[in-house]
Amino acid sequence: MSTDLRLILFDVDGTLADSQNAIASAMERAFAGQGLAVPPHAKILSIVGLSLPLAMDQLAPDQPVAVRAHLVEGYKQAYMDKRLAQGTGHSPLFPGAAEVLAELHAVPEYLLGVATGKSQRGLEALIAAHNLECFVTRQVADHHPSKPHPSMVLTALEETGVEPADAVMIGDTSFDIDMGRAAGVRTIAVDWGYHPAADLGADHIVSRFDQLPPLLQQIWKT
């Protein structure tokens, strides 16, 4: 077996965590707080993965900059309030996620990481809630341009010393797959998330978490 390190990067919302209800609820409260009509549910899900300012640019393009800034802050507060109230039930992991993360983490050559549009505060809370201390690199919206800019993936590669050929980006939206492609890594789309996987142009698609370990073995011939 090769001793070369492999980097496995995951998106969070829609890939590891089923957070659509939490996201939609916080968005509803943010828009209501500004006296605005709430965007349709499908429209809200279409922006999951973008950094919040870009998301609000798409959801409220006709609103003044100040109002969009208030929407961002309102969303953050609503999301945090509900997370504190609901704990682990706020953003449950998808079936099989915890087990497969543990399986991959046990492989010495594999390094796990996340590249997410969540804030650092939000990511740390989710990691603590689900005891996901397996990620050695954690790239969040606070420190990078929004997806699909490749900054998150490139920084994760630099932090871990892994070459692009030895890394994959796993996600559920076009933002994830386009980001991975822009960084020169292989891409894997999951079909349980917020964008139709068949439309993303990923190198591979999985429909269950347990398909991931054998796919990675096939990719790297380990």
XYZ file of N, CA and C in Angstrom:
666
model
N 0.854 -1.199 0.000
C 0.000 0.000 0.000
C 0.888 1.246 0.000
N 0.447 2.233 -0.773
C 1.214 3.466 -0.856
C 1.206 4.204 0.475
N 2.307 4.860 0.775
C 2.377 5.653 1.999
C 2.154 7.124 1.706
N 1.855 7.464 0.458
C 1.567 8.855 0.125
C 0.291 9.298 0.826
N 0.309 10.514 1.331
C -0.875 11.040 2.003
C -1.934 11.429 0.979
N -3.171 11.204 1.345
C -4.322 11.571 0.518
C -5.211 12.516 1.319
N -5.686 13.553 0.665
C -6.544 14.527 1.331
C -7.976 14.369 0.830
N -8.894 14.181 1.767
C -10.313 14.008 1.454
C -11.068 15.189 2.061
N -11.513 16.101 1.208
C -12.201 17.308 1.658
C -13.711 17.158 1.495
N -14.431 17.536 2.530
C -15.889 17.467 2.508
C -16.490 18.859 2.613
N -17.520 19.111 1.824
C -18.454 20.181 2.124
C -19.251 19.742 3.355
N -19.952 20.669 3.988
C -20.700 20.316 5.198
C -22.212 20.300 4.948
N -22.806 21.467 4.710
C -24.260 21.552 4.562
C -24.713 20.888 3.261
N -25.534 19.845 3.393
C -26.014 19.119 2.232
C -25.148 17.933 1.858
N -23.970 17.846 2.462
C -23.063 16.725 2.192
C -22.898 15.858 3.436
N -22.447 16.462 4.524
C -22.337 15.740 5.797
C -23.576 15.937 6.673
N -24.097 17.154 6.685
C -25.193 17.499 7.594
C -26.456 17.888 6.829
N -27.579 17.367 7.292
C -28.871 17.682 6.693
C -29.417 18.938 7.367
N -28.966 20.075 6.899
C -29.252 21.344 7.571
C -30.273 22.192 6.839
N -30.994 21.622 5.872
C -31.867 22.465 5.077
C -32.972 23.108 5.907
N -33.536 22.389 6.868
C -34.587 22.988 7.688
C -34.042 24.124 8.551
N -32.835 23.922 9.085
C -32.208 24.965 9.899
C -31.912 26.198 9.053
N -31.410 25.978 7.839
C -31.076 27.098 6.951
C -32.341 27.844 6.544
N -33.372 27.100 6.138
C -34.614 27.732 5.696
C -35.264 28.516 6.827
N -35.261 27.949 8.021
C -35.866 28.623 9.173
C -35.142 29.932 9.499
N -33.806 29.890 9.494
C -33.036 31.101 9.783
C -33.237 32.153 8.697
N -33.337 31.708 7.449
C -33.551 32.644 6.354
C -34.929 33.292 6.471
N -35.929 32.512 6.827
C -37.276 33.058 7.012
C -37.281 34.136 8.085
N -36.598 33.873 9.177
C -36.573 34.851 10.268
C -35.808 36.103 9.861
N -34.727 35.929 9.106
C -33.943 37.083 8.669
C -34.757 37.994 7.765
N -35.460 37.405 6.803
C -36.263 38.214 5.868
C -37.456 38.837 6.579
N -38.107 38.072 7.445
C -39.237 38.623 8.191
C -38.796 39.790 9.061
N -37.600 39.694 9.611
C -37.079 40.760 10.456
C -36.859 42.063 9.706
N -36.701 41.974 8.400
C -36.546 43.170 7.567
C -37.850 43.535 6.856
N -38.934 42.824 7.206
C -40.219 43.118 6.586
C -40.288 42.734 5.125
N -39.513 41.709 4.731
C -39.441 41.290 3.336
C -40.094 39.924 3.149
N -40.595 39.699 1.942
C -41.150 38.383 1.610
C -40.038 37.346 1.624
N -40.333 36.186 2.176
C -39.343 35.110 2.247
C -39.206 34.461 0.870
N -37.978 34.271 0.382
C -37.799 33.608 -0.913
C -38.339 32.182 -0.878
N -38.714 31.645 -2.032
C -39.175 30.247 -2.085
C -38.110 29.296 -1.549
N -38.586 28.177 -0.997
C -37.681 27.198 -0.391
C -36.619 26.733 -1.388
N -37.030 26.464 -2.614
C -36.077 25.987 -3.622
C -35.001 27.031 -3.900
N -35.380 28.291 -3.884
C -34.412 29.368 -4.114
C -33.418 29.435 -2.961
N -33.915 29.263 -1.740
C -33.021 29.271 -0.570
C -32.007 28.133 -0.677
N -32.474 26.943 -1.017
C -31.562 25.805 -1.113
C -30.560 25.978 -2.251
N -30.925 26.731 -3.277
C -30.028 26.888 -4.425
C -28.770 27.664 -4.076
N -28.809 28.458 -2.985
C -27.641 29.280 -2.625
C -26.811 28.663 -1.504
N -27.244 27.500 -0.983
C -26.481 26.847 0.089
C -25.079 26.537 -0.415
N -24.088 26.946 0.352
C -22.693 26.754 -0.040
C -21.995 28.062 -0.326
N -22.775 29.067 -0.744
C -22.186 30.390 -0.938
C -21.955 31.060 0.414
N -20.992 31.957 0.479
C -20.846 32.783 1.665
C -22.082 33.660 1.800
N -22.438 34.013 3.015
C -23.703 34.710 3.257
C -23.876 36.006 2.457
N -22.867 36.869 2.354
C -23.081 38.094 1.574
C -23.452 37.800 0.125
N -22.800 36.813 -0.489
C -23.146 36.451 -1.863
C -24.531 35.813 -1.933
N -24.859 35.025 -0.929
C -26.184 34.413 -0.888
C -27.269 35.477 -0.852
N -27.080 36.492 -0.017
C -28.081 37.564 0.084
C -28.118 38.407 -1.182
N -26.986 38.544 -1.858
C -26.984 39.247 -3.146
C -27.907 38.549 -4.135
N -27.943 37.215 -4.066
C -28.788 36.463 -4.991
C -30.241 36.404 -4.537
N -30.453 36.347 -3.222
C -31.818 36.226 -2.712
C -32.544 37.563 -2.653
N -31.792 38.640 -2.493
C -32.406 39.972 -2.370
C -31.663 40.988 -3.234
N -31.566 40.737 -4.540
C -30.749 41.589 -5.404
C -31.242 43.028 -5.517
N -32.524 43.231 -5.272
C -33.088 44.577 -5.425
C -33.017 45.404 -4.148
N -32.549 44.806 -3.074
C -32.479 45.519 -1.799
C -31.176 46.304 -1.671
N -31.213 47.438 -0.960
C -29.985 48.224 -0.748
C -28.925 47.410 -0.009
N -27.682 47.831 -0.156
C -26.562 47.139 0.491
C -26.783 47.020 1.993
N -27.285 48.087 2.618
C -27.489 48.074 4.069
C -28.511 47.018 4.474
N -29.561 46.871 3.684
C -30.579 45.877 4.004
C -30.002 44.471 3.861
N -29.218 44.248 2.819
C -28.607 42.920 2.650
C -27.643 42.619 3.802
N -26.959 43.638 4.294
C -26.076 43.439 5.449
C -26.890 43.061 6.681
N -28.052 43.678 6.854
C -28.925 43.324 7.975
C -29.450 41.897 7.820
N -29.723 41.487 6.589
C -30.163 40.116 6.352
C -29.088 39.114 6.769
N -27.842 39.422 6.450
C -26.733 38.554 6.840
C -26.674 38.419 8.356
N -26.715 39.538 9.043
C -26.622 39.493 10.510
C -27.839 38.823 11.125
N -29.013 39.084 10.545
C -30.228 38.453 11.048
C -30.192 36.950 10.892
N -29.659 36.494 9.754
C -29.530 35.057 9.521
C -28.582 34.438 10.544
N -27.426 35.062 10.732
C -26.448 34.521 11.680
C -27.051 34.370 13.075
N -27.777 35.398 13.518
C -28.361 35.367 14.858
C -29.440 34.297 14.957
N -30.285 34.215 13.936
C -31.359 33.224 13.954
C -30.802 31.808 13.941
N -29.774 31.598 13.130
C -29.167 30.265 13.028
C -28.552 29.871 14.370
N -27.833 30.789 14.985
C -27.186 30.488 16.260
C -28.224 30.233 17.348
N -29.278 31.045 17.382
C -30.308 30.867 18.408
C -30.934 29.478 18.316
N -31.250 29.064 17.089
C -31.896 27.761 16.927
C -30.928 26.624 17.228
N -29.659 26.808 16.855
C -28.662 25.781 17.148
C -28.514 25.582 18.650
N -28.470 26.673 19.382
C -28.333 26.582 20.839
C -29.563 25.925 21.459
N -30.709 26.156 20.855
C -31.947 25.599 21.401
C -32.103 24.120 21.081
N -31.611 23.695 19.915
C -31.874 22.330 19.455
C -30.703 21.366 19.629
N -29.498 21.869 19.793
C -28.348 20.984 19.961
C -28.099 20.119 18.740
N -27.851 18.813 18.948
C -27.508 17.926 17.837
C -28.650 17.765 16.847
N -29.877 18.038 17.272
C -31.013 17.922 16.371
C -31.098 19.050 15.367
N -30.272 20.067 15.543
C -30.326 21.238 14.659
C -29.891 20.897 13.249
N -28.768 20.225 13.094
C -28.255 19.821 11.783
C -27.782 18.374 11.878
N -28.697 17.417 11.810
C -28.308 16.003 11.945
C -27.427 15.567 10.781
N -26.544 14.620 11.061
C -25.712 14.066 9.996
C -26.553 13.142 9.118
N -26.191 13.085 7.832
C -26.865 12.161 6.935
C -26.538 10.718 7.339
N -27.431 9.779 7.031
C -27.187 8.370 7.385
C -25.855 7.874 6.838
N -25.090 7.267 7.718
C -23.807 6.695 7.322
C -22.638 7.644 7.395
N -22.890 8.924 7.584
C -21.796 9.901 7.564
C -20.795 9.650 8.686
N -21.271 9.516 9.913
C -20.361 9.350 11.047
C -19.546 8.066 10.914
N -20.202 6.995 10.475
C -19.517 5.708 10.359
C -18.427 5.752 9.291
N -18.728 6.365 8.147
C -17.751 6.423 7.066
C -16.608 7.378 7.419
N -16.906 8.466 8.074
C -15.834 9.357 8.526
C -14.880 8.605 9.459
N -15.432 7.828 10.370
C -14.591 7.052 11.288
C -13.760 6.019 10.526
N -14.378 5.373 9.527
C -13.669 4.377 8.722
C -12.513 5.020 7.959
N -12.768 6.147 7.340
C -11.722 6.828 6.573
C -10.629 7.370 7.491
N -11.029 7.880 8.644
C -10.069 8.438 9.601
C -9.099 7.371 10.099
N -9.544 6.110 10.091
C -8.705 5.016 10.579
C -7.634 4.600 9.568
N -7.726 5.081 8.332
C -6.718 4.754 7.314
C -5.527 5.706 7.481
N -4.327 5.202 7.772
C -3.194 6.082 8.092
C -2.874 7.104 6.993
N -3.065 6.729 5.723
C -2.691 7.630 4.626
C -3.723 8.726 4.381
N -4.908 8.598 4.970
C -5.975 9.547 4.676
C -5.985 10.708 5.667
N -6.020 11.908 5.134
C -6.230 13.112 5.927
C -7.611 13.661 5.576
N -8.415 13.950 6.575
C -9.770 14.459 6.339
C -9.825 15.955 6.606
N -10.620 16.647 5.808
C -10.780 18.082 6.001
C -12.149 18.541 5.550
N -12.463 19.797 5.844
C -13.722 20.381 5.389
C -13.435 21.703 4.682
N -14.277 21.979 3.697
C -14.266 23.264 2.992
C -15.719 23.698 2.900
N -16.099 24.668 3.706
C -17.514 24.964 3.908
C -17.813 26.457 3.862
N -19.018 26.767 3.425
C -19.483 28.142 3.469
C -19.933 28.563 4.852
N -19.882 27.653 5.830
C -20.236 27.999 7.201
C -19.180 28.923 7.806
N -19.564 29.601 8.847
C -18.599 30.382 9.616
C -17.771 29.450 10.486
N -16.659 29.954 11.004
C -15.842 29.135 11.909
C -16.633 28.775 13.154
N -17.402 29.732 13.659
C -18.226 29.472 14.843
C -19.237 28.363 14.564
N -19.876 28.436 13.387
C -20.869 27.425 13.043
C -20.262 26.054 12.843
N -19.099 26.009 12.184
C -18.442 24.728 11.966
C -17.994 24.112 13.279
N -17.393 24.897 14.133
C -16.911 24.372 15.411
C -18.061 23.844 16.261
N -19.210 24.524 16.191
C -20.371 24.058 16.950
C -20.868 22.723 16.421
N -20.883 22.570 15.098
C -21.336 21.303 14.514
C -20.367 20.173 14.835
N -19.064 20.461 14.756
C -18.054 19.453 15.089
C -18.197 19.014 16.539
N -18.415 19.966 17.432
C -18.577 19.628 18.844
C -19.858 18.832 19.081
N -20.933 19.216 18.398
C -22.223 18.539 18.606
C -22.174 17.083 18.188
N -21.421 16.793 17.127
C -21.386 15.427 16.591
C -20.053 14.716 16.847
N -19.190 15.333 17.651
C -17.903 14.723 18.015
C -17.088 14.359 16.777
N -16.944 15.324 15.867
C -16.224 15.097 14.614
C -14.838 15.728 14.668
N -13.997 15.181 15.512
C -12.656 15.751 15.676
C -11.652 15.159 14.690
N -12.144 14.612 13.600
C -11.275 13.899 12.664
C -10.678 14.807 11.595
N -11.092 16.073 11.537
C -10.671 16.939 10.436
C -9.383 17.689 10.780
N -8.363 17.473 9.968
C -7.067 18.096 10.237
C -6.941 19.469 9.591
N -7.780 19.762 8.617
C -7.796 21.093 8.007
C -9.248 21.526 7.890
N -9.516 22.753 8.307
C -10.898 23.240 8.388
C -10.966 24.625 7.739
N -11.472 24.656 6.528
C -11.553 25.902 5.769
C -12.983 26.422 5.811
N -13.140 27.685 6.238
C -14.467 28.260 6.439
C -14.596 29.595 5.718
N -15.837 30.077 5.645
C -16.128 31.286 4.880
C -15.452 32.530 5.451
N -15.164 32.525 6.746
C -14.570 33.712 7.376
C -13.244 34.107 6.746
N -12.509 33.132 6.228
C -11.122 33.377 5.836
C -10.866 33.260 4.342
N -11.915 33.119 3.540
C -11.731 32.877 2.113
C -12.773 33.596 1.272
N -12.466 33.821 -0.003
C -13.526 34.208 -0.932
C -14.563 33.084 -0.988
N -15.772 33.437 -1.364
C -16.830 32.434 -1.436
C -16.530 31.380 -2.492
N -17.001 30.165 -2.245
C -17.037 29.176 -3.309
C -17.760 29.803 -4.502
N -17.403 29.471 -5.740
C -16.496 28.402 -6.169
C -15.028 28.814 -6.317
N -14.628 29.948 -5.748
C -13.203 30.302 -5.757
C -12.417 29.155 -5.111
N -11.267 28.786 -5.662
C -10.542 27.608 -5.162
C -9.743 27.822 -3.882
N -9.823 28.995 -3.284
C -8.967 29.329 -2.141
C -9.024 28.298 -1.017
N -10.223 27.831 -0.675
C -10.343 26.873 0.432
C -9.562 25.594 0.141
N -9.717 25.062 -1.056
C -9.040 23.810 -1.405
C -7.536 24.017 -1.497
N -7.121 25.110 -2.121
C -5.695 25.382 -2.258
C -5.034 25.544 -0.893
N -5.714 26.197 0.030
C -5.161 26.369 1.377
C -5.081 25.034 2.105
N -6.094 24.195 1.936
C -6.073 22.867 2.564
C -4.920 22.033 2.020
N -4.680 22.113 0.722
C -3.547 21.399 0.128
C -2.232 21.903 0.711
N -2.125 23.214 0.841
C -0.889 23.799 1.380
C -0.686 23.398 2.836
N -1.752 23.421 3.620
C -1.639 23.075 5.040
C -1.221 21.627 5.246
N -1.688 20.746 4.383
C -1.421 19.316 4.566
C -0.236 18.819 3.761
N 0.245 19.621 2.802
C 1.362 19.206 1.968
C 1.003 18.144 0.944
N -0.271 18.069 0.606
C -0.746 17.066 -0.344
C -0.839 17.682 -1.739
N -0.483 16.902 -2.738
C -0.573 17.358 -4.122
C -2.022 17.247 -4.620
N -2.423 18.091 -5.570
C -3.794 18.025 -6.088
C -4.198 16.636 -6.591
N -3.279 15.919 -7.209
C -3.600 14.585 -7.728
C -3.952 13.603 -6.616
N -3.570 13.929 -5.395
C -3.815 13.054 -4.251
C -4.925 13.583 -3.359
N -5.810 14.412 -3.926
C -6.893 15.005 -3.137
C -8.212 14.890 -3.872
N -9.297 14.867 -3.104
C -10.646 14.904 -3.673
C -11.470 15.935 -2.920
N -12.414 16.526 -3.629
C -13.409 17.411 -3.025
C -14.764 16.764 -3.168
N -15.467 16.594 -2.042
C -16.758 15.920 -2.015
C -17.830 16.932 -1.636
N -18.849 17.085 -2.481
C -19.880 18.064 -2.189
C -21.177 17.772 -2.909
N -22.151 18.643 -2.673
C -23.489 18.411 -3.229
C -23.959 19.527 -4.146
N -23.167 20.592 -4.305
C -23.602 21.715 -5.129
C -22.590 22.024 -6.220
N -23.031 22.808 -7.183
C -22.122 23.246 -8.242
C -20.975 24.051 -7.674
N -21.216 24.762 -6.577
C -20.158 25.572 -5.966
C -19.013 24.687 -5.469
N -19.359 23.543 -4.886
C -18.342 22.607 -4.390
C -17.539 22.001 -5.538
N -18.253 21.515 -6.542
C -17.599 20.815 -7.642
C -16.765 21.795 -8.477
N -17.303 22.971 -8.738
C -16.543 23.979 -9.498
C -15.304 24.424 -8.735
N -15.419 24.530 -7.415
C -14.276 24.889 -6.580
C -13.187 23.828 -6.668
N -13.574 22.562 -6.531
C -12.602 21.485 -6.622
C -11.931 21.437 -7.978
N -12.725 21.601 -9.011
C -12.164 21.576 -10.367
C -11.180 22.721 -10.562
N -11.543 23.904 -10.069
C -10.667 25.072 -10.207
C -9.344 24.881 -9.479
N -9.365 24.066 -8.421
C -8.141 23.802 -7.652
C -7.355 22.626 -8.213
N -7.895 21.948 -9.202
C -7.180 20.847 -9.836
C -7.262 19.522 -9.126
N -8.304 19.344 -8.283
C -8.460 18.062 -7.583
C -9.635 17.290 -8.180
N -9.674 15.994 -7.930
C -10.822 15.197 -8.358
C -12.055 15.619 -7.563
N -13.212 15.420 -8.182
C -14.453 15.840 -7.532
C -15.426 14.671 -7.447
N -16.127 14.604 -6.323
C -17.147 13.579 -6.090
C -18.424 14.286 -5.647
N -19.502 14.066 -6.386
C -20.795 14.640 -6.025
C -21.629 13.610 -5.274
N -22.346 14.069 -4.247
C -23.300 13.205 -3.539
C -24.697 13.566 -4.035
N -25.559 12.557 -4.142
C -26.860 12.836 -4.752
C -27.977 13.043 -3.737
N -27.616 13.276 -2.468
C -28.646 13.517 -1.446
C -28.685 14.996 -1.021
N -27.982 15.849 -1.736
C -27.885 17.242 -1.316
C -28.840 18.183 -2.018
N -28.372 19.425 -2.250
C -29.262 20.513 -2.641
C -29.250 20.842 -4.126
N -28.299 20.332 -4.899
C -28.290 20.488 -6.347
C -28.333 19.095 -6.983
N -28.991 18.918 -8.129
C -29.020 17.603 -8.786
C -27.602 17.136 -9.150
N -27.195 16.002 -8.592
C -25.811 15.541 -8.759
C -25.448 15.326 -10.222
N -26.408 14.848 -11.021
C -26.121 14.543 -12.420
C -25.792 15.788 -13.230
N -26.168 16.962 -12.716
C -25.948 18.214 -13.443
C -24.632 18.899 -13.091
N -23.865 18.322 -12.163
C -22.724 19.046 -11.607
C -21.419 18.834 -12.362
N -21.354 17.804 -13.197
C -20.123 17.559 -13.945
C -18.983 17.039 -13.105
N -19.314 16.368 -12.001
C -18.271 15.823 -11.125
C -17.619 14.605 -11.772
N -16.422 14.283 -11.316
C -15.725 13.098 -11.818
C -16.439 11.813 -11.417
N -17.064 11.827 -10.243
C -17.758 10.639 -9.731
C -19.004 11.096 -8.980
N -19.974 10.194 -8.862
C -21.183 10.434 -8.078
C -21.395 9.241 -7.148
N -21.765 9.534 -5.898
C -22.149 8.465 -4.969
C -23.566 8.737 -4.474
N -24.299 7.658 -4.224
C -25.677 7.785 -3.753
C -25.839 7.312 -2.312
N -24.775 6.746 -1.734
C -24.768 6.354 -0.319
C -23.368 6.596 0.231
N -23.282 6.900 1.494
C -21.976 7.139 2.092
C -21.065 5.922 2.011
N -21.648 4.720 2.132
C -20.787 3.544 2.146
C -20.162 3.249 0.782
N -20.562 3.967 -0.245
C -19.913 3.827 -1.553
C -18.595 4.599 -1.619
N -18.383 5.473 -0.661
C -17.218 6.353 -0.716
C -15.887 5.637 -0.486
N -15.721 4.823 0.565
C -14.413 4.169 0.762
C -13.951 3.332 -0.427
N -14.809 2.462 -1.005
C -14.317 1.701 -2.170
C -14.027 2.586 -3.377
N -14.785 3.678 -3.532
C -14.506 4.590 -4.639
C -13.132 5.233 -4.474
N -12.813 5.645 -3.269
C -11.497 6.254 -3.021
C -10.387 5.250 -3.253
N -10.603 3.994 -2.849
C -9.602 2.954 -3.114
C -9.394 2.780 -4.608
N -10.484 2.851 -5.348
C -10.401 2.706 -6.808
C -9.651 3.899 -7.417
N -9.948 5.085 -6.950
C -9.304 6.281 -7.484
C -7.796 6.233 -7.277
N -7.389 5.839 -6.063
C -5.973 5.874 -5.719
C -5.311 4.502 -5.796
N -6.084 3.476 -6.154
C -5.537 2.124 -6.315
C -4.764 1.682 -5.079
N -5.352 1.952 -3.895
C -4.693 1.574 -2.656
C -5.195 0.232 -2.159
